[in-house]
Coordinates of C-alpha atoms and ligand atoms in Angstrom, one line a residue:
M1 CA -104.9 91.4 167.7
E2 CA -107.4 88.8 169.4
T3 CA -110.3 90.3 166.7
T4 CA -108.2 90.1 163.6
I5 CA -110.2 88.6 161.0
L6 CA -108.7 85.0 159.8
K7 CA -109.6 83.6 156.2
E8 CA -109.2 80.3 155.2
M9 CA -108.5 79.4 151.7
T10 CA -107.9 75.9 149.9
K11 CA -104.5 75.3 148.1
G12 CA -106.3 75.8 144.8
G13 CA -107.1 79.3 145.0
S14 CA -108.9 82.4 147.0
K15 CA -112.5 82.2 145.6
L16 CA -114.6 84.3 147.8
S17 CA -117.9 83.1 147.2
V18 CA -120.0 80.0 148.1
G19 CA -121.6 78.0 145.9
G20 CA -123.4 74.6 145.6
G21 CA -125.7 72.5 147.2
V22 CA -123.7 72.2 150.3
E23 CA -124.8 75.6 151.6
D24 CA -128.4 74.9 151.7
V25 CA -127.5 71.3 153.5
Y26 CA -125.0 72.8 156.2
G27 CA -127.0 76.1 156.4
E28 CA -124.8 79.5 157.4
D29 CA -121.5 78.3 158.5
C30 CA -121.6 75.6 155.8
A31 CA -118.8 77.5 154.2
T32 CA -115.9 76.1 156.9
E33 CA -116.0 72.3 155.4
D34 CA -116.1 71.4 151.9
Q35 CA -112.9 72.7 150.6
S36 CA -113.9 71.9 146.8
I37 CA -117.0 73.9 147.1
T38 CA -116.5 76.2 149.8
P39 CA -112.8 77.3 150.1
W40 CA -112.9 80.2 152.9
T41 CA -114.4 81.2 156.0
V42 CA -114.1 83.9 158.5
S43 CA -112.7 83.1 162.6
I44 CA -112.0 85.6 165.2
A45 CA -109.2 83.7 166.3
S46 CA -105.7 84.8 166.0
G47 CA -102.4 84.2 168.0
Y48 CA -102.5 82.6 171.2
T49 CA -106.4 82.3 171.2
L50 CA -105.8 80.6 167.6
L51 CA -103.7 77.8 168.9
R52 CA -106.0 76.8 172.1
D53 CA -109.0 77.0 169.4
P54 CA -109.6 73.1 168.7
H55 CA -111.4 73.9 165.3
H56 CA -108.4 75.9 164.1
N57 CA -105.7 75.0 166.0
K58 CA -102.8 73.5 163.3
G59 CA -99.9 72.9 165.9
L60 CA -96.5 73.0 164.3
A61 CA -98.3 72.4 160.6
F62 CA -99.0 76.4 160.9
T63 CA -96.9 77.7 158.0
E64 CA -93.9 80.4 158.2
K65 CA -96.5 82.8 156.3
E66 CA -99.5 82.2 158.7
R67 CA -96.9 82.4 161.6
D68 CA -96.4 86.0 160.5
I69 CA -99.8 87.0 159.5
H70 CA -101.9 85.5 162.7
Y71 CA -99.4 86.4 165.5
L72 CA -98.1 83.1 166.1
R73 CA -94.4 84.2 165.9
G74 CA -92.7 82.9 169.1
L75 CA -95.4 80.8 170.3
L76 CA -94.5 77.6 168.7
P77 CA -91.0 76.2 168.1
P78 CA -89.6 77.0 164.7
A79 CA -89.9 73.9 163.2
V80 CA -92.9 73.6 160.8
I81 CA -94.1 69.8 159.8
S82 CA -96.5 68.4 157.7
Q83 CA -99.8 66.9 159.1
E84 CA -98.9 63.7 157.8
L85 CA -95.8 64.0 160.2
Q86 CA -98.1 65.0 162.9
E87 CA -100.4 62.1 162.3
K88 CA -97.5 59.5 162.2
K89 CA -95.8 60.9 165.4
L90 CA -99.1 61.1 167.1
L91 CA -99.7 57.0 166.5
H92 CA -96.5 56.2 167.7
T93 CA -97.1 58.0 170.8
L94 CA -100.3 56.1 171.5
R95 CA -99.0 53.1 170.6
Q96 CA -96.6 53.3 173.5
Y97 CA -99.3 53.3 175.9
E98 CA -100.4 50.2 177.1
R99 CA -103.8 50.6 178.7
P100 CA -106.6 51.3 176.4
L101 CA -107.7 54.2 178.8
Q102 CA -104.4 56.1 178.7
K103 CA -105.3 55.8 175.0
Y104 CA -108.6 57.3 175.2
M105 CA -107.5 60.0 177.7
A106 CA -104.7 60.9 175.0
L107 CA -107.3 60.6 171.8
M108 CA -109.7 62.9 174.0
D109 CA -107.0 65.4 174.7
L110 CA -106.7 65.4 170.9
Q111 CA -109.9 66.2 170.0
E112 CA -109.7 69.3 172.2
R113 CA -106.3 70.1 170.9
N114 CA -106.5 70.0 167.2
E115 CA -109.8 68.7 165.9
K116 CA -108.4 68.0 162.3
L117 CA -105.6 66.3 163.3
F118 CA -108.0 64.0 165.8
Y119 CA -110.1 63.2 162.9
K120 CA -107.7 62.6 160.2
L121 CA -106.0 60.2 162.7
L122 CA -109.1 58.4 163.4
I123 CA -110.6 57.8 159.8
N124 CA -107.0 57.0 158.7
N125 CA -106.6 54.1 161.4
V126 CA -110.0 53.7 162.0
E127 CA -109.6 50.0 162.9
E128 CA -107.0 50.1 165.1
L129 CA -108.6 53.0 167.0
L130 CA -112.1 52.5 166.6
P131 CA -111.7 50.5 169.8
F132 CA -110.3 53.4 172.2
V133 CA -112.7 56.1 171.3
Y134 CA -115.8 53.8 171.2
T135 CA -116.7 50.4 172.3
P136 CA -115.2 48.9 174.8
T137 CA -113.0 51.7 176.0
V138 CA -115.8 54.1 176.1
G139 CA -117.3 52.0 178.9
E140 CA -114.4 52.2 181.0
A141 CA -114.0 56.0 180.4
C142 CA -117.4 56.5 181.6
Q143 CA -117.3 54.3 184.7
K144 CA -114.0 56.2 185.7
F145 CA -115.6 59.4 184.3
G146 CA -115.1 61.7 187.5
S147 CA -111.7 60.9 188.1
I148 CA -110.4 60.9 184.3
F149 CA -112.1 64.3 183.8
R150 CA -110.7 67.1 182.8
H151 CA -112.5 69.3 180.7
P152 CA -116.2 69.6 180.1
Q153 CA -117.5 68.3 176.7
G154 CA -120.9 68.5 175.2
L155 CA -124.1 69.9 177.5
Y156 CA -125.1 69.0 180.9
I157 CA -128.6 69.4 181.3
S158 CA -129.9 68.7 185.3
L159 CA -132.7 69.0 186.7
K160 CA -131.4 72.1 188.0
E161 CA -131.9 73.6 184.5
R162 CA -135.6 73.0 184.5
G163 CA -137.7 75.8 183.2
K164 CA -134.0 77.3 181.3
I165 CA -133.2 74.8 178.9
L166 CA -133.8 76.7 176.0
E167 CA -131.4 79.3 177.4
V168 CA -128.7 76.4 178.5
L169 CA -128.8 75.4 174.4
K170 CA -128.1 79.0 173.6
N171 CA -124.8 78.8 175.9
W172 CA -123.6 76.4 173.8
P173 CA -121.0 78.0 171.0
K174 CA -122.3 76.9 167.7
R175 CA -125.7 77.7 166.1
T176 CA -126.0 75.2 163.4
I177 CA -126.9 72.0 165.1
Q178 CA -127.7 69.1 162.8
V179 CA -127.0 65.9 165.0
I180 CA -127.6 65.9 168.8
V181 CA -126.6 62.7 171.0
V182 CA -128.5 62.6 174.1
T183 CA -128.5 59.9 177.1
D184 CA -129.5 60.1 180.1
G185 CA -126.8 57.3 181.6
E186 CA -129.5 55.0 182.9
R187 CA -128.1 52.1 180.8
I188 CA -124.7 52.1 179.2
L189 CA -123.9 49.8 177.4
G190 CA -124.4 46.9 179.2
L191 CA -122.9 48.6 182.2
G192 CA -125.6 49.7 183.8
D193 CA -126.7 53.3 185.6
L194 CA -123.6 55.2 185.2
G195 CA -125.7 58.4 185.7
C196 CA -124.1 62.0 184.4
Q197 CA -121.2 59.4 183.8
G198 CA -122.4 58.7 180.8
M199 CA -121.4 61.9 178.7
G200 CA -118.8 59.7 177.2
I201 CA -121.5 57.8 175.4
P202 CA -122.5 60.9 173.1
V203 CA -119.0 62.2 172.8
G204 CA -118.3 59.0 171.6
K205 CA -121.2 58.2 169.3
L206 CA -120.8 62.1 168.1
A207 CA -116.9 61.6 167.0
L208 CA -117.9 58.7 165.1
Y209 CA -120.9 60.6 163.5
T210 CA -118.2 62.8 162.2
A211 CA -114.9 60.4 161.8
L212 CA -117.3 57.6 160.2
G213 CA -120.3 59.1 158.8
G214 CA -118.8 62.6 157.7
V215 CA -121.0 65.1 159.1
R216 CA -119.4 68.3 160.6
P217 CA -118.0 67.9 163.9
S218 CA -119.2 71.8 164.6
S219 CA -122.7 70.6 163.9
C220 CA -122.8 67.9 166.5
L221 CA -123.9 68.4 170.0
P222 CA -123.5 65.7 172.9
V223 CA -126.1 66.2 175.8
T224 CA -126.6 64.2 179.1
I225 CA -129.8 64.7 180.9
D226 CA -129.0 64.0 184.5
V227 CA -131.9 63.4 186.7
G228 CA -130.1 61.7 189.2
T229 CA -128.7 58.0 189.7
N230 CA -129.5 55.1 191.4
N231 CA -125.9 53.8 191.2
E232 CA -125.2 53.7 195.3
E233 CA -121.9 53.5 194.7
L234 CA -121.6 56.5 192.4
L235 CA -123.5 58.6 194.8
K236 CA -121.1 57.8 197.4
E237 CA -117.8 58.7 195.2
E238 CA -116.2 61.8 196.0
C239 CA -115.4 62.6 192.4
Y240 CA -119.0 62.0 190.8
I241 CA -119.4 65.0 188.7
G242 CA -123.6 64.5 188.7
L243 CA -126.0 65.2 191.1
R244 CA -126.3 63.2 194.2
Q245 CA -130.0 62.2 194.5
K246 CA -131.9 59.3 193.3
R247 CA -133.2 59.5 189.9
A248 CA -136.5 61.5 188.9
T249 CA -139.3 59.5 187.7
G250 CA -142.7 59.8 186.1
Q251 CA -144.1 63.4 185.9
E252 CA -140.6 65.2 187.1
Y253 CA -139.0 63.1 184.6
N254 CA -141.2 63.7 181.4
E255 CA -141.9 67.1 181.9
L256 CA -137.8 67.9 181.9
L257 CA -137.5 65.4 179.0
H258 CA -140.6 67.0 177.0
E259 CA -138.8 70.5 177.9
F260 CA -135.5 69.4 175.9
V261 CA -136.9 68.0 172.8
C262 CA -139.2 71.1 172.7
A263 CA -136.5 73.5 173.2
V264 CA -134.2 71.6 170.5
K265 CA -137.2 72.1 167.9
Q266 CA -137.1 75.9 168.6
N267 CA -133.8 76.6 168.5
Y268 CA -132.3 74.9 166.0
G269 CA -135.4 73.8 163.8
E270 CA -136.9 70.6 163.0
K271 CA -134.5 69.1 160.8
V272 CA -131.6 68.8 163.7
L273 CA -132.0 64.4 164.8
I274 CA -132.1 63.7 168.5
Q275 CA -130.6 60.2 168.6
F276 CA -131.4 58.7 172.0
E277 CA -128.8 56.8 173.1
D278 CA -128.2 54.0 176.6
F279 CA -131.9 55.0 178.2
A280 CA -133.8 52.2 180.3
N281 CA -136.0 50.2 178.6
H282 CA -138.9 51.6 179.9
N283 CA -137.9 55.0 178.7
A284 CA -136.4 54.4 175.7
F285 CA -139.9 52.8 174.2
E286 CA -141.8 55.6 175.6
L287 CA -139.7 58.4 174.4
L288 CA -139.5 57.2 170.7
A289 CA -143.4 56.3 170.9
R290 CA -144.0 59.9 172.3
Y291 CA -142.0 62.0 169.7
R292 CA -141.6 59.7 166.4
S293 CA -144.5 61.3 164.8
T294 CA -143.5 64.9 165.8
H295 CA -139.7 65.4 165.9
L296 CA -136.8 64.0 163.9
V297 CA -136.0 61.3 166.6
F298 CA -133.9 57.8 166.6
N299 CA -132.9 55.3 169.3
D300 CA -130.1 53.8 168.1
D301 CA -130.1 50.8 170.6
I302 CA -133.5 50.1 169.1
Q303 CA -133.5 50.9 165.6
G304 CA -129.7 51.4 164.7
T305 CA -128.6 48.2 166.3
A306 CA -132.0 46.5 164.4
A307 CA -130.4 47.8 161.3
V308 CA -127.1 46.5 161.5
V309 CA -127.9 43.1 162.6
L310 CA -130.5 42.6 160.0
A311 CA -127.7 43.4 157.4
G312 CA -125.8 41.2 159.1
I313 CA -128.4 38.3 158.8
D314 CA -129.0 39.1 155.3
A315 CA -125.6 38.6 154.3
A316 CA -125.2 35.5 156.2
L317 CA -128.1 33.8 154.1
K318 CA -126.1 33.8 151.4
I319 CA -124.1 31.0 153.7
V320 CA -127.2 29.4 155.1
R321 CA -129.3 29.8 152.4
G322 CA -133.0 30.3 152.5
S323 CA -135.1 33.4 152.9
L324 CA -135.7 35.1 156.3
Y325 CA -139.0 33.2 156.9
E326 CA -137.4 30.3 156.6
H327 CA -135.1 30.6 159.6
T328 CA -136.2 30.7 163.2
F329 CA -134.8 33.4 165.5
L330 CA -133.8 33.0 168.9
F331 CA -133.6 36.5 171.2
H332 CA -131.7 36.0 174.7
G333 CA -132.9 39.7 175.8
A334 CA -136.4 41.3 175.1
G335 CA -135.4 44.9 175.8
E336 CA -134.0 48.0 173.2
A337 CA -132.2 45.6 171.0
G338 CA -134.0 42.3 171.3
T339 CA -137.3 43.9 170.6
G340 CA -136.1 46.7 167.9
I341 CA -134.0 43.5 166.1
A342 CA -137.3 41.3 166.1
E343 CA -139.4 43.9 165.0
L344 CA -137.2 45.1 161.8
I345 CA -136.7 41.4 161.3
A346 CA -140.7 40.6 161.1
L347 CA -141.3 44.1 159.1
Q348 CA -138.9 42.7 156.6
M349 CA -140.3 39.3 156.6
S350 CA -143.9 41.0 156.2
K351 CA -142.8 42.7 153.0
Q352 CA -140.8 40.1 151.5
N353 CA -143.6 37.3 151.9
K354 CA -146.7 39.6 151.7
I355 CA -147.9 38.3 154.9
T356 CA -149.0 40.1 158.1
L357 CA -146.5 41.2 160.9
E358 CA -148.1 39.1 163.4
E359 CA -147.8 36.0 161.0
A360 CA -144.2 36.9 160.6
R361 CA -143.3 37.4 164.3
K362 CA -143.8 34.0 165.0
K363 CA -140.4 33.0 163.6
I364 CA -139.3 34.8 166.2
W365 CA -138.8 34.0 170.2
L366 CA -137.6 36.2 173.0
I367 CA -136.4 35.0 176.3
D368 CA -136.5 37.6 179.2
S369 CA -135.2 37.2 183.1
K370 CA -138.2 35.0 183.5
G371 CA -137.8 32.7 180.7
L372 CA -139.2 32.4 177.6
V373 CA -142.2 35.2 176.6
V374 CA -145.0 33.1 176.0
S375 CA -148.8 33.8 176.0
E376 CA -149.1 32.8 179.3
R377 CA -147.3 35.3 180.9
M378 CA -149.2 38.1 179.0
E379 CA -151.0 39.9 182.0
S380 CA -147.5 40.7 183.6
L381 CA -145.7 41.3 180.5
Q382 CA -144.3 45.2 179.5
Q383 CA -146.1 46.6 176.7
F384 CA -143.4 46.6 174.1
K385 CA -142.8 42.4 174.9
K386 CA -146.5 41.3 174.2
P387 CA -146.4 41.2 170.5
W388 CA -143.7 38.0 171.5
A389 CA -145.5 36.3 173.3
H390 CA -146.1 33.1 171.7
E391 CA -148.5 29.6 172.5
H392 CA -145.8 27.5 174.1
E393 CA -145.1 25.9 177.5
P394 CA -143.0 28.2 180.2
V395 CA -139.3 27.4 179.3
K396 CA -137.1 29.0 182.0
N397 CA -133.7 29.0 180.6
L398 CA -131.8 29.7 177.4
A399 CA -130.6 25.9 177.3
D400 CA -134.0 24.7 177.4
A401 CA -135.6 27.1 174.8
V402 CA -132.2 26.8 172.5
K403 CA -133.6 22.8 172.5
E404 CA -137.0 23.4 172.1
I405 CA -137.1 26.3 169.7
K406 CA -134.4 25.0 167.9
P407 CA -133.7 28.2 166.4
T408 CA -131.3 28.9 162.9
V409 CA -130.2 32.3 164.3
L410 CA -129.3 33.0 168.3
I411 CA -128.8 36.6 168.9
G412 CA -128.0 37.8 172.7
C413 CA -128.7 41.3 173.8
S414 CA -129.2 40.9 177.9
G415 CA -126.4 43.2 178.6
I416 CA -125.4 39.8 180.6
G417 CA -121.9 38.6 179.8
K418 CA -121.2 34.4 179.4
T419 CA -124.5 33.5 178.7
F420 CA -123.8 31.2 175.5
T421 CA -122.4 28.3 177.3
K422 CA -120.9 25.7 175.9
E423 CA -124.2 23.5 176.1
V424 CA -126.1 26.1 174.2
I425 CA -123.5 26.4 171.1
E426 CA -123.0 22.7 171.3
A427 CA -126.6 22.5 171.2
M428 CA -127.2 25.1 168.2
A429 CA -124.7 23.5 166.5
S430 CA -126.3 20.2 166.6
F431 CA -129.1 21.1 164.3
N432 CA -128.0 23.8 161.9
K433 CA -124.9 23.1 159.8
N434 CA -123.5 26.8 160.4
P435 CA -125.5 28.0 163.4
V436 CA -125.8 32.2 163.7
I437 CA -124.5 33.1 166.5
F438 CA -124.4 36.9 167.5
P439 CA -123.7 37.9 171.0
L440 CA -124.3 41.6 170.6
S441 CA -124.1 42.7 174.4
N442 CA -121.3 45.8 175.1
P443 CA -118.8 46.3 176.2
T444 CA -116.4 43.0 176.0
S445 CA -117.0 42.0 179.3
Q446 CA -120.7 41.3 178.3
S447 CA -120.2 39.9 175.6
E448 CA -122.5 36.4 175.7
C449 CA -119.3 34.6 174.2
T450 CA -115.8 35.1 172.5
P451 CA -115.7 34.1 168.9
E452 CA -113.1 31.6 170.1
E453 CA -115.6 30.1 172.3
A454 CA -118.1 29.9 169.6
Y455 CA -115.8 28.4 167.1
T456 CA -114.5 26.1 169.2
W457 CA -117.3 24.8 170.4
S458 CA -119.2 24.7 167.0
K459 CA -116.1 23.1 165.7
G460 CA -115.4 26.0 163.6
C461 CA -118.8 26.1 161.8
A462 CA -120.4 29.1 163.6
I463 CA -121.5 32.1 161.6
F464 CA -120.4 34.8 164.3
A465 CA -120.6 38.4 164.9
S466 CA -120.4 40.3 168.5
G467 CA -121.4 43.9 169.3
S468 CA -118.0 44.4 170.6
P469 CA -114.6 44.2 168.8
F470 CA -113.1 40.8 168.7
D471 CA -109.6 39.9 167.4
P472 CA -109.5 36.9 164.2
V473 CA -109.2 33.5 165.7
E474 CA -107.1 30.9 164.9
Y475 CA -109.0 27.4 164.2
N476 CA -107.8 24.2 162.8
G477 CA -105.2 26.0 160.9
K478 CA -107.8 28.9 159.5
T479 CA -107.9 32.2 160.5
L480 CA -111.5 33.3 161.3
V481 CA -112.4 36.8 161.4
P482 CA -115.3 37.8 163.7
G483 CA -118.0 39.9 162.4
Q484 CA -118.8 43.1 164.6
A485 CA -122.7 44.0 164.7
N486 CA -122.2 47.3 165.8
N487 CA -124.8 50.1 165.2
A488 CA -121.5 52.2 164.4
Y489 CA -122.1 50.8 160.9
I490 CA -125.2 52.4 160.7
F491 CA -126.3 55.4 162.5
P492 CA -123.1 57.7 161.0
G493 CA -124.4 56.9 157.7
F494 CA -128.2 57.0 158.7
G495 CA -127.8 60.4 160.0
L496 CA -125.7 61.5 157.0
G497 CA -128.6 60.5 154.8
L498 CA -131.3 62.7 156.9
V499 CA -129.4 65.3 157.0
I500 CA -128.3 65.8 153.6
S501 CA -131.9 65.3 152.5
G502 CA -133.3 67.9 155.0
T503 CA -135.6 64.7 156.3
I504 CA -137.7 65.5 158.8
R505 CA -139.3 61.9 160.0
V506 CA -137.7 59.1 160.7
H507 CA -139.9 56.1 158.9
D508 CA -138.9 52.2 159.3
D509 CA -138.4 51.8 155.5
M510 CA -135.7 54.3 156.1
L511 CA -134.3 51.8 158.7
L512 CA -134.6 49.0 156.0
A513 CA -132.8 51.0 153.2
A514 CA -129.9 51.5 155.7
S515 CA -129.7 47.8 156.5
E516 CA -129.7 47.2 152.4
A517 CA -127.3 49.4 151.8
L518 CA -125.0 47.7 154.2
A519 CA -125.8 44.2 153.3
G520 CA -124.8 45.8 149.9
Q521 CA -121.4 46.4 150.7
V522 CA -120.3 43.0 151.8
T523 CA -118.6 41.5 148.9
E524 CA -118.1 37.8 147.5
E525 CA -114.9 37.8 149.1
D526 CA -115.8 38.7 152.4
I527 CA -118.7 36.1 152.2
R528 CA -115.8 33.5 151.1
K529 CA -113.8 34.6 154.2
G530 CA -117.0 34.3 156.3
M531 CA -117.2 38.0 156.9
I532 CA -120.6 39.3 157.1
Y533 CA -120.1 42.5 157.1
P534 CA -117.6 44.5 155.1
P535 CA -114.1 46.0 156.9
I536 CA -114.9 48.4 159.0
S537 CA -111.9 50.5 157.4
K538 CA -114.3 50.9 154.2
I539 CA -116.6 52.9 156.5
R540 CA -116.9 55.9 154.9
K541 CA -117.3 54.5 151.5
I542 CA -120.1 52.1 153.6
S543 CA -121.6 55.2 155.3
A544 CA -122.3 57.2 151.8
H545 CA -124.2 54.0 150.0
I546 CA -126.2 54.1 153.4
A547 CA -126.8 58.0 153.4
A548 CA -127.5 57.8 149.8
N549 CA -130.3 55.1 150.2
V550 CA -131.8 56.6 153.5
A551 CA -132.1 59.9 151.8
A552 CA -133.7 58.1 148.8
K553 CA -136.0 56.6 151.0
A554 CA -136.5 59.9 152.3
Y555 CA -137.6 61.9 149.1
E556 CA -139.7 59.0 148.3
L557 CA -141.6 59.0 151.3
G558 CA -142.0 62.9 150.6
L559 CA -140.3 63.4 154.1
A560 CA -137.6 65.2 152.5
T561 CA -137.1 68.9 152.2
H562 CA -133.9 69.8 150.3
L563 CA -135.4 70.4 146.9
P564 CA -134.9 69.5 144.2
Q565 CA -133.5 65.9 145.1
P566 CA -130.0 65.8 143.8
E567 CA -129.7 63.6 140.8
N568 CA -126.6 61.5 142.3
L569 CA -127.3 61.2 145.8
L570 CA -124.4 58.7 146.3
K571 CA -122.0 61.6 144.6
F572 CA -123.7 64.2 147.0
G573 CA -123.7 62.9 150.1
E574 CA -119.7 62.2 149.6
S575 CA -119.2 65.6 148.7
C576 CA -121.1 67.0 151.8
M577 CA -118.6 64.5 153.7
Y578 CA -116.2 66.5 156.4
S579 CA -112.7 66.5 155.3
P580 CA -110.3 66.3 158.2
L581 CA -107.3 67.8 155.8
Y582 CA -105.9 71.0 157.4
R583 CA -106.7 74.6 154.9
N584 CA -104.5 77.4 154.5
Y585 CA -105.3 80.8 156.0
R586 CA -104.7 84.0 154.8
Ligands
OAA1 O1 -122.2 52.0 171.8 C1 -122.2 50.7 171.1 O2 -121.0 50.1 171.0 C2 -123.4 49.8 170.9 C3 -124.7 50.4 171.8 O3 -125.4 51.3 171.1 C4 -124.8 49.6 172.8 O4 -124.0 48.8 173.6 O5 -125.5 50.7 174.0
MG2 MG1 -126.6 52.3 172.9

């Protein structure tokens, strides 16, 4: 009974052949997704096993006929209900939970129990539920991962697996993988080193790849590389799930990562995207530099954040006027996000104004823990900060730097909360009609300021976007809606664009293409309301546009391998997107 063959088909009919471009895009087991093109698949589960297979389980939505054919009689109560009703019931239950972590756990349980229902719920209620599967709740989940851990998700690769990573990859039940999100847990959001418990991040990011970007869940692989942790508290904690040792560094670290990157390419081919997530600065920059010309790698914290912020600034320019080059940027934080965003802004300025990158960089200033990044500090600066060391007297703190540099745009990405003080915001508002204020650090606890603070201290004039979500604010009888400049707007569509075009390398121009597509989705009406990002509820459409623009750029650059190029990339991208609707089994 266990090996009974189960076939799925759409309501429309029982075509047995598979056709269309999706097969090329998705490879061998593509037939499980797009219902209009690929109506059937074969699975080996039935009966009790079927109910416990999250990819195929429908719970009470199994029809009478399916219950007969697939040995489910007696294993379910008699009622048959629709997926819509299941969704409604679950949403009601979720709303009863008071604590965000309870909602997170309930959602993770659902993902493990009934994948389609999880994604239907998330897609249809993205605005409400995103904060619970993602920032900020995912941060708390990582902090408490050891005690809330129920079932393993994703692949754990630790120093114990050295020399055996290829074998470990083969233990994963799926053979066709298109997107991997990997962390080593050293800099989880703005929460620091959470070691092996960082797994919540790749799991959460990949849930967004599917819900927001339409990449199939079965082709997503979350990975945590465990080289130890320097978090003393975790090392002492009874429930800690990772290796109980200090972080390996240097050669030992590099060799493990190299083995991983090579094993991925060997096992899944060169079109699999490796997204680095929440690595500490030094490793993040080095890994990207080392593998960007030989592998399909993307660093979300450097490149994804850059693209989303540039899009927000593009839209903000419709309110504050002037070109990018006419503005002055000050970053509080000179790590991955800070230098990543700065570099992409400079690249865009240099293209728009036909100037050199060096010239463009002069409009951008960075502050790190030692103060303004200036040429006098050149010797001691880390490599990735050196291009930003301009001629200037040393300045020790943010408030003084704001008064000296007089930026029009202030961006926070230091991971340290509450640094945009009243003094800082008031200074910004004193020389800008509409100061652009982006406190990007995550989660909410690490945000440089709240929208309420930014609006109050700027007397309602700030153009605001934060990394973590905040509720709208009432100011002087007006409702002001804070934007969320989170890379979640970019990476799902960006990844989809790479997948549908079979791209083999990430190029900076693709980041600009993604950014332009996102800015292009901001309507006149959004701008009138002071919104510089489109509503997240439209994210599937936004992702399709980003994917189409990224894929078009990949074809233009000769980096796409799925040939010939589809005539309408937007339509093609949309047709490839995962559907969370149940299918009929026969
Ligand atoms: O996960 C998020 O919300 C954004 C991000 O990449 C980070 O803060 O590291
Ligand atoms: Mg991140």
